[in-house]
Amino acid sequence: MVLKVSDVSAFYGKKQILKDISFPEIPQGSLVGLLGPNASGKSTLMRCISGEKKCQGTIEFKGQNINETSQKLWYDVVATMPQTPPSPTALTPTELMWSTARSLALPLSDKDLARKIETIFDNLGLRSFELSPLQSLSGGKRQLVGLALALIRDPELLLLDEPTAALDLQWRMIVLDWVKKRVEETQTIAVAALHDLDMAARFCNILVLINEGEIVAVGPPEEVLTTGNIAHVYHVETELGLSQRGNLQIDVIGPIASRG
Amino acid sequence: MELISPLIIMNNTSSLYVNFLRLNGRRYLILAGLSIALLASLWLDLIAGPAGLSAGQILSGLLDPETLELRYRIILWDVRLPDALIALAVGGALGLSGIETQTVLDNPLASPFTLGISSAAVLGASFAIIVEPVIPFVPSYAILPTLALCGALASSAIVLVVVRVSKGSRGMVVLFGIAMFFLCDALASGFHLIADADAAQQIVFWAIGNLTKAGWLEVTIVSLCLLLIFPFSMRQVWVLTLLRGGEDHARSTGVNIAGLRTWVIVRASILAAFAVCFVGTIGFVGLVGPHIARMLLGEDHRTLLPGSILCGALILSLASALSKTLIPGVIVPVGILTAVVGVPMFLSLLFKKKGQF
Ligand SMILES: Nc1ncnc2c1ncn2[C@@H]1O[C@H](COP(=O)(O)OP(=O)(O)OP(=O)(O)O)[C@@H](O)[C@H]1O
Ligand SMILES: [Mg+2]
């Protein structure tokens, strides 16, 4: 048993954003895709799991309840990549990684920390930008810096809020493929909010589809991504097929005229 | 097999580490350069003045006061030295206060003065000059700085309440600070209306800011304030640096942003309040000192905080030297000259960096 989310409700002011979100226990080694239209509550759910936002219900990771664990301990194992990439200031990626590691008090010597940052940057293709101001980086590269920041503490639960939104075709593949491999090798868990259904189907073991703060479907991609569910949630008509290689392909025909 | 050749160690050391060390080394060199410039400007400030003391006399008088005539000894030790040192202390305090406010409010225009602290100090000072109140246990010469300090601290306290109530929303804090600024300004103008010409001039003179009224006590108080607060600032350099990567990132790293804002504004307000209560509103230093430091040193607060202190002190010290030499026999209020010194420094860097900072 590793990640458990049951009956989670969250509010902004009086407005209820999440309504009794529950899904089956997520085993270790899974990459979970969190799907849903804009404003459906994906980021909010991420913030609840990461501990940034107070919520009702139970969130447990490796038998530890979020409410009974100190913030320090929780942040040691759970890392989030927020939806907004790091701000475009004169700060450099290395400085940002360094200060993040140091304020988390990671027990690493300067040399080891440098080596670790170097490895992460190598994997994400950021080495040539290591000392360039963030404001001079393109939007996609800054998003990769955001991912690098979440990876610095070797999290056991990695929460990625739209990690590939600004990435090109190549990096979208590389990042998701790499996260999947990492999760399998280290037997940890990653949850990624995604808008790209093809990619989600291809890389995730489990998909969670939410709409207006409620669970619509949970399960393996082929069970969740049905024309019915997609029509219900995204209000578009689709045709599903398999590519020659056996990957799910979603052909969007058009919007469904009568909404709601 | 325990023998590892230096070559392998070289290979094991990541090139990122080497580059990062080199960058930091360069920044420490810049800090050293700024310190040397600061010593030079302190020296210029000490030898500037109408009394006709030669540089040699000043040097020997500093090393051994007994070598100077009593008259000169008093000029050096009781006039020039405290004036020159208060420039460093006030400039440094405003520099630190400014950089921390800018970072924590993520606003390049933020400074202790956009929080309304200076105008509240002017309000307190105006009250002291016009009403001439008597406060028990406070000697009459200390009433003006005391009231200016009270004004500044009171306005900071109100800003802090706003930080807490708005849960640390930076937009609210900046807007409220500006509202405070206009309120205090309006009230102070009310005092100016009822003031006679003499008092009005006194207020204007105070509000411009000048260093010549400071003695050793003031130097000690402002320096102590800076020395006591600086270690607390340095303990938060990592969090301040990572905050430059954005609020969302900081929050996802577990930083309590409202708490951080509260602490930084407490520190910055105390520094600014003590800095301005003796010498008047030398506002510009707290805005431009940090920017110059940022352009020279980048965003790593390990070097940026000390750099900002040095830049603030340097601007004010140069302005102080200039204030005594610009028009022979006249001391131009230093508040006028900080802008005159600071703007060219700022612009030259800005053009060199082509607006990228
Ligand atoms: N700080 C906030 N204050 C008030 N309401 C908020 C806040 N953040 C989000 N909400 C509301 O919560 C709801 C869910 O937002 P959330 O950001 O979780 O959506 P999302 O699924 O991540 O959408 P997107 O795909 O656009 O990122 C929205 O209706 C939004 O307006
Ligand atoms: Mg979102």
Coordinates of N, CA and C in Angstrom, one line a residue, chain B residues 197-316:
Chain B
A197 N 7.5 80.3 9.5 CA 8.5 80.1 8.5 C 9.7 79.4 9.0
D198 N 10.2 79.7 10.2 CA 11.4 79.1 10.8 C 11.2 77.6 10.9
A199 N 10.0 77.2 11.5 CA 9.8 75.8 11.8 C 9.6 75.1 10.4
A200 N 8.9 75.7 9.5 CA 8.7 75.1 8.2 C 10.0 74.8 7.5
Q201 N 11.0 75.7 7.7 CA 12.3 75.5 7.0 C 13.0 74.3 7.7
Q202 N 12.8 74.3 9.1 CA 13.4 73.2 9.8 C 12.9 71.9 9.4
I203 N 11.6 71.8 9.1 CA 11.0 70.6 8.7 C 11.5 70.2 7.3
V204 N 11.5 71.1 6.4 CA 12.0 70.8 5.1 C 13.5 70.3 5.1
F205 N 14.3 71.0 5.9 CA 15.7 70.6 6.1 C 15.8 69.2 6.6
W206 N 14.9 68.9 7.6 CA 15.0 67.5 8.2 C 14.5 66.5 7.1
A207 N 13.5 66.9 6.4 CA 12.9 65.9 5.5 C 13.8 65.6 4.3
I208 N 14.7 66.6 4.0 CA 15.6 66.3 2.9 C 16.7 65.3 3.3
G209 N 17.0 65.4 4.6 CA 18.0 64.5 5.1 C 19.4 65.1 5.2
N210 N 20.0 65.1 6.3 CA 21.4 65.5 6.4 C 22.1 64.8 7.6
L211 N 23.4 64.6 7.4 CA 24.1 63.8 8.4 C 24.8 64.6 9.5
T212 N 24.8 65.9 9.4 CA 25.7 66.7 10.2 C 25.3 66.8 11.7
K213 N 24.1 66.3 12.0 CA 23.6 66.4 13.4 C 24.0 65.2 14.2
A214 N 24.6 64.2 13.5 CA 24.8 62.9 14.2 C 26.1 63.0 15.0
G215 N 26.0 62.3 16.2 CA 27.2 62.2 17.1 C 27.5 60.7 17.3
W216 N 28.3 60.4 18.2 CA 28.7 59.0 18.4 C 27.6 58.2 18.9
L217 N 26.7 58.7 19.7 CA 25.5 57.9 20.2 C 24.7 57.4 19.0
E218 N 24.4 58.3 18.0 CA 23.6 58.0 16.9 C 24.3 56.9 16.1
V219 N 25.7 57.1 15.9 CA 26.4 56.2 15.1 C 26.3 54.8 15.8
T220 N 26.5 54.8 17.1 CA 26.4 53.5 17.8 C 25.1 52.8 17.6
I221 N 24.0 53.6 17.8 CA 22.7 53.0 17.8 C 22.4 52.4 16.4
V222 N 22.7 53.2 15.3 CA 22.4 52.7 14.0 C 23.3 51.5 13.6
S223 N 24.6 51.6 14.0 CA 25.5 50.5 13.7 C 25.1 49.2 14.4
L224 N 24.7 49.4 15.7 CA 24.3 48.2 16.5 C 23.1 47.5 15.9
C225 N 22.2 48.4 15.4 CA 20.9 47.9 14.8 C 21.3 47.1 13.6
L226 N 22.2 47.6 12.8 CA 22.6 46.9 11.6 C 23.3 45.6 11.9
L227 N 24.2 45.7 12.9 CA 25.0 44.5 13.2 C 24.2 43.4 13.9
L228 N 23.1 43.8 14.6 CA 22.3 42.8 15.2 C 21.3 42.2 14.2
I229 N 20.9 42.9 13.3 CA 19.9 42.4 12.3 C 20.6 41.6 11.2
F230 N 21.8 42.0 10.8 CA 22.4 41.3 9.7 C 22.5 39.8 9.8
P231 N 22.9 39.3 11.0 CA 23.0 37.8 11.1 C 21.7 37.1 10.8
F232 N 20.6 37.8 11.3 CA 19.2 37.2 11.0 C 18.9 37.1 9.5
S233 N 19.3 38.2 8.9 CA 19.1 38.2 7.4 C 19.9 37.1 6.7
M234 N 21.2 37.0 7.2 CA 22.0 36.0 6.5 C 21.5 34.6 6.8
R235 N 20.8 34.4 7.9 CA 20.3 33.0 8.1 C 19.2 32.7 7.1
Q236 N 18.7 33.7 6.4 CA 17.6 33.4 5.5 C 18.0 33.5 4.0
V237 N 19.3 33.6 3.8 CA 19.7 33.8 2.4 C 19.2 32.8 1.4
W238 N 19.1 31.5 1.8 CA 18.7 30.5 0.9 C 17.3 30.7 0.5
V239 N 16.5 30.9 1.5 CA 15.0 31.1 1.3 C 14.8 32.3 0.4
L240 N 15.5 33.4 0.7 CA 15.3 34.6 -0.1 C 15.7 34.4 -1.5
T241 N 16.8 33.7 -1.7 CA 17.3 33.4 -3.1 C 16.2 32.6 -3.8
L242 N 15.7 31.5 -3.2 CA 14.8 30.7 -3.9 C 13.5 31.4 -4.1
L243 N 13.2 32.4 -3.3 CA 11.9 33.2 -3.5 C 12.0 33.9 -4.8
R244 N 13.2 34.2 -5.3 CA 13.4 34.9 -6.6 C 12.9 34.0 -7.7
G245 N 12.8 32.7 -7.5 CA 12.3 31.8 -8.5 C 10.8 31.8 -8.6
G246 N 10.1 32.6 -7.7 CA 8.7 32.7 -7.8 C 8.0 32.1 -6.5
E247 N 6.8 32.7 -6.2 CA 6.1 32.3 -5.0 C 5.7 30.8 -5.1
D248 N 5.2 30.4 -6.2 CA 4.7 29.0 -6.3 C 5.8 28.0 -6.0
H249 N 6.9 28.3 -6.6 CA 8.1 27.4 -6.3 C 8.4 27.4 -4.8
A250 N 8.5 28.6 -4.2 CA 8.8 28.7 -2.8 C 7.8 27.9 -2.0
R251 N 6.6 28.1 -2.3 CA 5.5 27.4 -1.5 C 5.7 25.9 -1.7
S252 N 6.0 25.4 -2.9 CA 6.1 24.0 -3.1 C 7.4 23.4 -2.4
T253 N 8.3 24.3 -2.0 CA 9.4 23.9 -1.3 C 9.1 23.9 0.2
G254 N 7.9 24.3 0.6 CA 7.6 24.3 2.0 C 7.9 25.6 2.7
V255 N 8.2 26.7 2.0 CA 8.4 28.0 2.6 C 7.1 28.6 3.0
N256 N 7.1 29.1 4.3 CA 5.9 29.8 4.7 C 6.0 31.2 4.3
I257 N 5.3 31.6 3.2 CA 5.6 32.9 2.6 C 5.1 34.0 3.5
A258 N 3.9 33.9 4.1 CA 3.4 34.9 4.9 C 4.3 35.1 6.1
G259 N 4.8 34.0 6.7 CA 5.7 34.2 7.8 C 7.0 34.9 7.4
L260 N 7.5 34.5 6.3 CA 8.8 35.1 5.8 C 8.6 36.6 5.6
R261 N 7.5 36.9 4.9 CA 7.2 38.4 4.7 C 7.1 39.1 6.0
T262 N 6.5 38.5 7.0 CA 6.4 39.2 8.3 C 7.7 39.5 8.8
W263 N 8.6 38.4 8.9 CA 9.9 38.6 9.5 C 10.7 39.6 8.8
V264 N 10.7 39.5 7.4 CA 11.5 40.5 6.7 C 11.0 41.9 6.9
I265 N 9.7 42.1 6.9 CA 9.2 43.5 7.0 C 9.5 44.0 8.4
V266 N 9.5 43.1 9.4 CA 9.9 43.5 10.8 C 11.3 44.0 10.8
R267 N 12.2 43.2 10.2 CA 13.6 43.6 10.1 C 13.8 44.9 9.3
A268 N 13.2 44.9 8.1 CA 13.5 46.1 7.3 C 12.9 47.3 7.9
S269 N 11.8 47.2 8.6 CA 11.2 48.4 9.2 C 12.1 48.9 10.3
I270 N 12.5 48.0 11.2 CA 13.4 48.5 12.3 C 14.6 49.2 11.7
L271 N 15.2 48.6 10.8 CA 16.4 49.2 10.2 C 16.1 50.5 9.6
A272 N 15.1 50.6 8.8 CA 14.8 51.9 8.2 C 14.4 52.9 9.2
A273 N 13.6 52.5 10.2 CA 13.1 53.5 11.2 C 14.3 54.1 11.9
F274 N 15.2 53.2 12.4 CA 16.4 53.8 13.1 C 17.3 54.6 12.2
A275 N 17.4 54.1 10.9 CA 18.2 54.9 10.0 C 17.7 56.3 9.7
V276 N 16.4 56.4 9.5 CA 15.9 57.7 9.1 C 15.7 58.6 10.3
C277 N 15.5 58.1 11.5 CA 15.0 58.9 12.6 C 16.1 59.9 13.0
F278 N 17.4 59.6 12.8 CA 18.4 60.6 13.2 C 18.8 61.6 12.0
V279 N 18.7 61.1 10.8 CA 19.2 61.9 9.7 C 18.2 62.3 8.7
G280 N 17.0 62.0 8.9 CA 16.0 62.4 7.9 C 15.8 61.4 6.8
T281 N 15.0 61.8 5.8 CA 14.6 60.7 4.8 C 15.6 60.7 3.7
I282 N 16.6 59.8 3.8 CA 17.5 59.7 2.6 C 17.0 58.5 1.8
G283 N 15.9 58.7 1.2 CA 15.1 57.6 0.7 C 15.7 56.8 -0.4
F284 N 16.4 57.6 -1.3 CA 16.8 57.0 -2.5 C 17.8 55.8 -2.4
V285 N 18.6 55.9 -1.3 CA 19.6 54.9 -1.1 C 19.0 53.5 -1.0
G286 N 17.9 53.4 -0.3 CA 17.2 52.1 0.0 C 16.6 51.6 -1.3
L287 N 16.5 52.4 -2.3 CA 15.9 51.9 -3.6 C 17.0 51.5 -4.6
V288 N 18.0 52.4 -4.7 CA 19.0 52.2 -5.8 C 20.2 51.4 -5.3
G289 N 20.5 51.5 -4.0 CA 21.7 50.7 -3.5 C 21.4 49.2 -3.9
P290 N 20.3 48.7 -3.5 CA 20.0 47.3 -3.9 C 20.1 47.0 -5.3
H291 N 19.6 47.9 -6.2 CA 19.6 47.6 -7.6 C 21.0 47.6 -8.2
I292 N 21.8 48.5 -7.6 CA 23.2 48.5 -8.1 C 23.9 47.2 -7.7
A293 N 23.6 46.8 -6.5 CA 24.2 45.5 -6.0 C 23.7 44.3 -6.8
R294 N 22.4 44.4 -7.2 CA 21.8 43.3 -8.0 C 22.5 43.2 -9.3
M295 N 22.8 44.4 -9.9 CA 23.4 44.4 -11.2 C 24.8 43.9 -11.2
L296 N 25.5 44.2 -10.1 CA 26.9 43.8 -9.9 C 27.0 42.4 -9.6
L297 N 26.1 41.9 -8.7 CA 26.4 40.6 -8.0 C 25.4 39.5 -8.4
G298 N 24.3 39.8 -9.1 CA 23.3 38.8 -9.4 C 22.4 38.5 -8.2
E299 N 21.7 37.4 -8.3 CA 20.6 37.2 -7.4 C 20.9 36.3 -6.2
D300 N 22.1 35.8 -6.1 CA 22.4 34.9 -5.0 C 22.5 35.8 -3.7
H301 N 21.6 35.6 -2.8 CA 21.5 36.5 -1.6 C 22.7 36.4 -0.7
R302 N 23.5 35.3 -0.8 CA 24.7 35.2 0.1 C 25.6 36.4 -0.2
T303 N 25.7 36.8 -1.4 CA 26.6 37.9 -1.7 C 25.8 39.2 -1.9
L304 N 24.5 39.0 -2.3 CA 23.7 40.2 -2.6 C 23.4 41.0 -1.4
L305 N 23.1 40.3 -0.2 CA 22.8 41.1 1.0 C 24.0 41.9 1.4
P306 N 25.2 41.3 1.6 CA 26.3 42.2 2.0 C 26.6 43.2 0.9
G307 N 26.4 42.8 -0.4 CA 26.7 43.8 -1.5 C 25.8 45.0 -1.4
S308 N 24.5 44.7 -1.0 CA 23.6 45.8 -1.0 C 23.9 46.8 0.2
I309 N 24.4 46.2 1.3 CA 24.8 47.0 2.4 C 26.0 47.9 1.9
L310 N 27.0 47.3 1.3 CA 28.1 48.0 0.8 C 27.7 49.1 -0.2
C311 N 26.9 48.8 -1.1 CA 26.5 49.8 -2.1 C 25.7 51.0 -1.5
G312 N 24.8 50.6 -0.5 CA 24.1 51.7 0.2 C 25.1 52.6 0.9
A313 N 26.0 52.0 1.6 CA 27.0 52.8 2.4 C 27.8 53.6 1.5
L314 N 28.2 53.0 0.3 CA 29.1 53.7 -0.6 C 28.4 54.9 -1.2
I315 N 27.2 54.8 -1.6 CA 26.4 55.9 -2.2 C 26.4 57.1 -1.2
L316 N 26.0 56.7 0.0 CA 25.8 57.8 1.0 C 27.1 58.4 1.4

